[in-house]
Coordinates of C-alpha atoms and ligand atoms in Angstrom, one line a residue:
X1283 CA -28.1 -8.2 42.1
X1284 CA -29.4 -11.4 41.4
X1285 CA -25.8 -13.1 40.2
X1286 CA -27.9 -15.4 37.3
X1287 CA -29.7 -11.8 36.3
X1288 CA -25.9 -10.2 36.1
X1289 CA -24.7 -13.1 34.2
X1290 CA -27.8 -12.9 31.6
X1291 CA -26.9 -9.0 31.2
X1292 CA -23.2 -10.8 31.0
X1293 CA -24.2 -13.2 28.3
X1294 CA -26.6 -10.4 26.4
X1295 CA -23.4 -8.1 26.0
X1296 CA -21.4 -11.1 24.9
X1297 CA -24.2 -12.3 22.3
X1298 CA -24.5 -8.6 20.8
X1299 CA -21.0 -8.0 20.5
X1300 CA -20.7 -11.8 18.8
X1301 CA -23.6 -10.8 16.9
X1302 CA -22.0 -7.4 15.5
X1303 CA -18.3 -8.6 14.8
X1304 CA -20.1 -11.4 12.8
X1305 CA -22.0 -9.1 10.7
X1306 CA -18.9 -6.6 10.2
X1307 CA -17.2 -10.0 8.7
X1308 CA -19.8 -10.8 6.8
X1309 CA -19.3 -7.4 5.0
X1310 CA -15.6 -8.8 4.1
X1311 CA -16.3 -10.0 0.4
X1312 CA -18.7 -6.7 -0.3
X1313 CA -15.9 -4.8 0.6
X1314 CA -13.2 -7.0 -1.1
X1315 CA -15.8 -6.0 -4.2
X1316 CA -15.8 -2.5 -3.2
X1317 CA -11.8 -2.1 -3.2
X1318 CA -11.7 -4.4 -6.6
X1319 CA -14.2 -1.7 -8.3
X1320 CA -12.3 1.0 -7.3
X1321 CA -8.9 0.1 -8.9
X1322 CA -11.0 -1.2 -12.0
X1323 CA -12.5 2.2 -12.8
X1324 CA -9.1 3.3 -12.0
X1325 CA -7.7 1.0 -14.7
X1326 CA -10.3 1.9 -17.3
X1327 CA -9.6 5.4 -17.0
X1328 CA -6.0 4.4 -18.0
X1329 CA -7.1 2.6 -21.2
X1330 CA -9.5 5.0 -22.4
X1331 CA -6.9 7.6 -22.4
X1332 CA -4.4 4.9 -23.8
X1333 CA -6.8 4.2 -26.5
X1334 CA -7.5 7.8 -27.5
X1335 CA -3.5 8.4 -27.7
X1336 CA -3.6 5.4 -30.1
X1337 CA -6.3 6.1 -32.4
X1338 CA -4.6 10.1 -32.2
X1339 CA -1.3 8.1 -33.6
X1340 CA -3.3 6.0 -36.1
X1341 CA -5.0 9.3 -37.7
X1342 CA -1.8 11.3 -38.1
X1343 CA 0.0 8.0 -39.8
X1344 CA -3.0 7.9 -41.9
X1345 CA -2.5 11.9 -42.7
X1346 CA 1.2 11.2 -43.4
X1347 CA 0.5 8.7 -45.9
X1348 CA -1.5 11.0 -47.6
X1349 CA 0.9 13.9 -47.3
X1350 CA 3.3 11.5 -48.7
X1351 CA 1.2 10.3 -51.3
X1352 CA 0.7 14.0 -52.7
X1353 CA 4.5 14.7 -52.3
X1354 CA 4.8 12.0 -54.9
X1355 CA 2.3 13.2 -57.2
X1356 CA 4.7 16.5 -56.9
X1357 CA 7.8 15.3 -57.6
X1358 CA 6.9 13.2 -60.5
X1359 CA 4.9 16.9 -62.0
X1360 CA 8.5 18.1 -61.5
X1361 CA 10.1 15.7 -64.0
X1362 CA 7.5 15.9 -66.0
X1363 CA 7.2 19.9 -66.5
X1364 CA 10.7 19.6 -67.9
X1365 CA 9.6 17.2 -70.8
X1366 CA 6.7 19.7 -71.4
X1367 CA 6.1 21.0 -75.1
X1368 CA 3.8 23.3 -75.1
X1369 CA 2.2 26.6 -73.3
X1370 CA -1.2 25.2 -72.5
X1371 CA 0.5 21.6 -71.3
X1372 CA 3.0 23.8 -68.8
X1373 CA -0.2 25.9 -67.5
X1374 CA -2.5 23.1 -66.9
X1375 CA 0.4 20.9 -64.6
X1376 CA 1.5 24.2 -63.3
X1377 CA -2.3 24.1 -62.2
X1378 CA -2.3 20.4 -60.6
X1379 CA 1.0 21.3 -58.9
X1380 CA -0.2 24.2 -56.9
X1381 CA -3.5 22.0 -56.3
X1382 CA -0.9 19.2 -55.1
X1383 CA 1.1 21.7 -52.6
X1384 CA -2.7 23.0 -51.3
X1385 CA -3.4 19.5 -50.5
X1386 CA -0.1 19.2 -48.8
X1387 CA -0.5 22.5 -46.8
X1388 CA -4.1 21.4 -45.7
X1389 CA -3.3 18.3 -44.7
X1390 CA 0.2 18.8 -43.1
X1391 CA -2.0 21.4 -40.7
X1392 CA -4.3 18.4 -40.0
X1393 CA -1.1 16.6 -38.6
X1394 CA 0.0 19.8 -36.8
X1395 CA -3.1 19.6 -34.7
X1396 CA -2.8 16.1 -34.3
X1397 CA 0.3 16.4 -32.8
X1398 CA -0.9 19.0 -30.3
X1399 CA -3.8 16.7 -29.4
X1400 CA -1.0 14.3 -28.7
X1401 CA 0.7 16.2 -26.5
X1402 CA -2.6 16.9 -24.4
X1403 CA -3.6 12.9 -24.8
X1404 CA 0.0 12.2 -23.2
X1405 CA -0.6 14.2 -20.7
X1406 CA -4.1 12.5 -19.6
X1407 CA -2.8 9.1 -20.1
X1408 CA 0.1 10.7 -17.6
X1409 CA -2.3 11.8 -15.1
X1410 CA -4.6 8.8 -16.0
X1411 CA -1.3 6.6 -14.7
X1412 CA -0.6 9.0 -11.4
X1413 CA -4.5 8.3 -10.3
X1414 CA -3.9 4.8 -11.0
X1415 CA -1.0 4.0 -8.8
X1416 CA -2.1 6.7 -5.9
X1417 CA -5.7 4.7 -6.0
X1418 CA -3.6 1.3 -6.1
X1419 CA -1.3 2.1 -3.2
X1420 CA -4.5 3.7 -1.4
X1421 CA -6.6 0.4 -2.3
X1422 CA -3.9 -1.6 -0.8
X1423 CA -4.1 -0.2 2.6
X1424 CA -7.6 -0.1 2.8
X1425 CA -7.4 -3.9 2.5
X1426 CA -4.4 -4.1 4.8
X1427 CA -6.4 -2.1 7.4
X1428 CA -9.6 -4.8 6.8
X1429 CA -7.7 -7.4 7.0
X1430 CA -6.6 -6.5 9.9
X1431 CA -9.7 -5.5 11.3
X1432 CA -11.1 -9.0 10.4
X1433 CA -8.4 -10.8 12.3
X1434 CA -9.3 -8.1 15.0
X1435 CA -12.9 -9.7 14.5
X1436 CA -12.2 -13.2 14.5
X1437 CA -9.8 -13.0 17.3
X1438 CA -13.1 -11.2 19.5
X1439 CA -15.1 -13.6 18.5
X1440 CA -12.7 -16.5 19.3
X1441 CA -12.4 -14.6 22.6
X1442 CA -16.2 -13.9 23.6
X1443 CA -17.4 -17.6 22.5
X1444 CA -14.8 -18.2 25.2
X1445 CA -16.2 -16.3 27.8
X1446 CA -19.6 -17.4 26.8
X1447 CA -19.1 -21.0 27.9
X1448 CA -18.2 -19.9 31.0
X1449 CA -21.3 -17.8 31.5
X1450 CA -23.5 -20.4 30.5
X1451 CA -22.0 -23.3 32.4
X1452 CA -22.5 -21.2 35.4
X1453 CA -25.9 -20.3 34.7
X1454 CA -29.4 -22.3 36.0
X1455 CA -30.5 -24.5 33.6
X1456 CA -34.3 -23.3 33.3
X1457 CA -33.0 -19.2 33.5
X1458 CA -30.6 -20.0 30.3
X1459 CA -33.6 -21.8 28.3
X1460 CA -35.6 -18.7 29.2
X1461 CA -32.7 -16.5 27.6
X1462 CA -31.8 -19.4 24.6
X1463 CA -35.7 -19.2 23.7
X1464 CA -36.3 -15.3 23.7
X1465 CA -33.4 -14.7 22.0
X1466 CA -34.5 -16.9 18.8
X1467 CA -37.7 -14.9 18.8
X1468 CA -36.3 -11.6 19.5
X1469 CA -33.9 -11.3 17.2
X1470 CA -30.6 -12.1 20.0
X1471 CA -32.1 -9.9 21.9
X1472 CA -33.1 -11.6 25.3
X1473 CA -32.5 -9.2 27.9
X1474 CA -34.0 -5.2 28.3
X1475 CA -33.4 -2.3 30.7
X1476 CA -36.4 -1.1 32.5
X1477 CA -36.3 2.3 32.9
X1478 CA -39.1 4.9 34.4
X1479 CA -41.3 2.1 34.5
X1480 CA -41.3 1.0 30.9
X1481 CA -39.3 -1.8 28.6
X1482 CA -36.8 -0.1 27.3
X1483 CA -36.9 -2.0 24.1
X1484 CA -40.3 -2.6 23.0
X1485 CA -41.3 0.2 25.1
X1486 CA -44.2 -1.0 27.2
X1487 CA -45.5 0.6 30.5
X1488 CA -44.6 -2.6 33.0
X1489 CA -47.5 -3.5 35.7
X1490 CA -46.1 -1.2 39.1
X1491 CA -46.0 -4.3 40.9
X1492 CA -43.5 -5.7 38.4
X1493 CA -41.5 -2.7 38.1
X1494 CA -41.3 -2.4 41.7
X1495 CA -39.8 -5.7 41.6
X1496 CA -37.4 -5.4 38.6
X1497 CA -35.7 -2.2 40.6
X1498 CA -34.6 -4.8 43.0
X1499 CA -32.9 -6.7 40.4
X1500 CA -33.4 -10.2 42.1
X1501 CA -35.3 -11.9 40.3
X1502 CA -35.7 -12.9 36.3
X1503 CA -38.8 -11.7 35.3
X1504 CA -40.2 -11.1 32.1
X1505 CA -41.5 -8.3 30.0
X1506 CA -45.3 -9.2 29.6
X1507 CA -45.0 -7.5 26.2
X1508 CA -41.9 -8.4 24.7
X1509 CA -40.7 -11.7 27.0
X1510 CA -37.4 -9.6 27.2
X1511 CA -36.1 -10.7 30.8
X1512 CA -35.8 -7.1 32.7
X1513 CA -33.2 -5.6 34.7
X1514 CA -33.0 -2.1 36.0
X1515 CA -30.1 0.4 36.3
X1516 CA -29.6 1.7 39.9
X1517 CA -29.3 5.7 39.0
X1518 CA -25.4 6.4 40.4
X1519 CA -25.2 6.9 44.2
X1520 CA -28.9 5.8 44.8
X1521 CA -29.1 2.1 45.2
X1522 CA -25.0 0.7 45.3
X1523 CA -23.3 -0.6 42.2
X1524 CA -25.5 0.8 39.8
X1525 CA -22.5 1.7 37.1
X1526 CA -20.8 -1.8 36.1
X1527 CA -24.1 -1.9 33.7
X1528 CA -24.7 1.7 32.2
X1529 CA -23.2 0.7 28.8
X1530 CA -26.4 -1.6 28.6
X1531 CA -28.2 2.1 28.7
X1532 CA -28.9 3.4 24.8
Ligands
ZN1621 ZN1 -40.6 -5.5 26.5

């Protein structure tokens, strides 16, 4: 193969994996985001329940006063029946008395089921809590794994920019402007397969003559379509070292 050809299908693979571990890092602070919501809904869930527990405690305190507000009433009836004169006087607080005690009874049942839906509300802010800390400790090594992963990324990058200098400062001159000036239109996509006589990318029946030629892979030439500079994969055991490319096949 034409050794500036193999380094362009070199500096291709380079640019695309650069090109892709960029991206994946540029997804870092969406993600951060992502991790961040996760715990907050977590957290909310915690306070809602929290706050339903309190206002639960606020309503039976309120229902207690009351309770104890009607116990007074009670007990000052009691001293006063025994100060009582006549019939009528004893019948009619006999009659606020038992109206008292109803009041009692009705609203000591309200705290009764108060205190049930406390026990339930305890139970949710419980469970609330258990999600919490399993999302927190699941949270935290989902941004242990990325930041790993992002050193991962920075490290290839590091690595291929490396191996991209030395690529290019072996290249010709004019061959690499070619590649520098198709990759800026195509999108950092300068280089295509040609397979079955067609671009493999913008998928464009070639001229036989410049097929023929591509399936000797020495020379750059150019997609008429696309400008994409063409290579083509030997099919394994026909025509040598066909394999050291087939990744570049998708
Ligand atoms: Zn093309």
């Amino acid at each position: 193969m034409n050794s500036d050809l193999e380094r362009l299908i070199a500096l291709q693979q380079i640019d695309s994996a650069a090109d892709a571990a960029r991206r994946r890092l540029a997804e870092g602070p969406d993600r951060e985001k992502a991790l961040d919501a996760r715990l907050d809904g977590a957290r909310q869930r915690v306070a809602a329940a929290k706050e339903q527990l309190t206002q639960n405690q606020h309503a039976r305190r309120d229902l207690e006063k009351e309770v104890a507000v009607h116990q007074g009433r009670l007990s000052k009836f009691r001293d006063q029946l025994m100060a009582v004169k006549t019939n009528v006087e004893y019948q009619a607080m006999q009659k606020e008395m038992t109206f008292a005690q109803g009041e009692v009874k009705t609203i000591e049942d309200k705290v009764l089921e108060r205190m049930l839906e406390a026990d339930e509300l305890t139970a949710i802010v419980k469970r609330a809590e258990a999600e919490l800390a399993a999302e927190q400790k699941a949270v935290d090594a989902d941004r242990r794994a990325m930041q790993a992963e992002q050193t991962e990324l920075q490290a290839t990058i590091d690595r291929i920019t490396g191996e991209r200098v030395a690529v290019v400062g072996a290249l010709d001159k004019q061959v690499l402007a070619t590649f520098e000036q198709v990759s800026r239109k195509r999108n950092g996509v300068a280089v295509a397969e040609a397979r079955d006589g067609i671009c493999t990318i913008c998928h464009v029946r070639l001229r036989p003559q410049i097929f023929n030629t591509v399936m000797r892979n020495d020379a750059i030439l150019q997609c008429d379509s696309c400008n994409r500079i063409l290579y083509f994969v030997p099919k394994a055991g026909v025509q040598g070292s066909g394999t050291q490319n087939s990744e570049l096949r998708t």
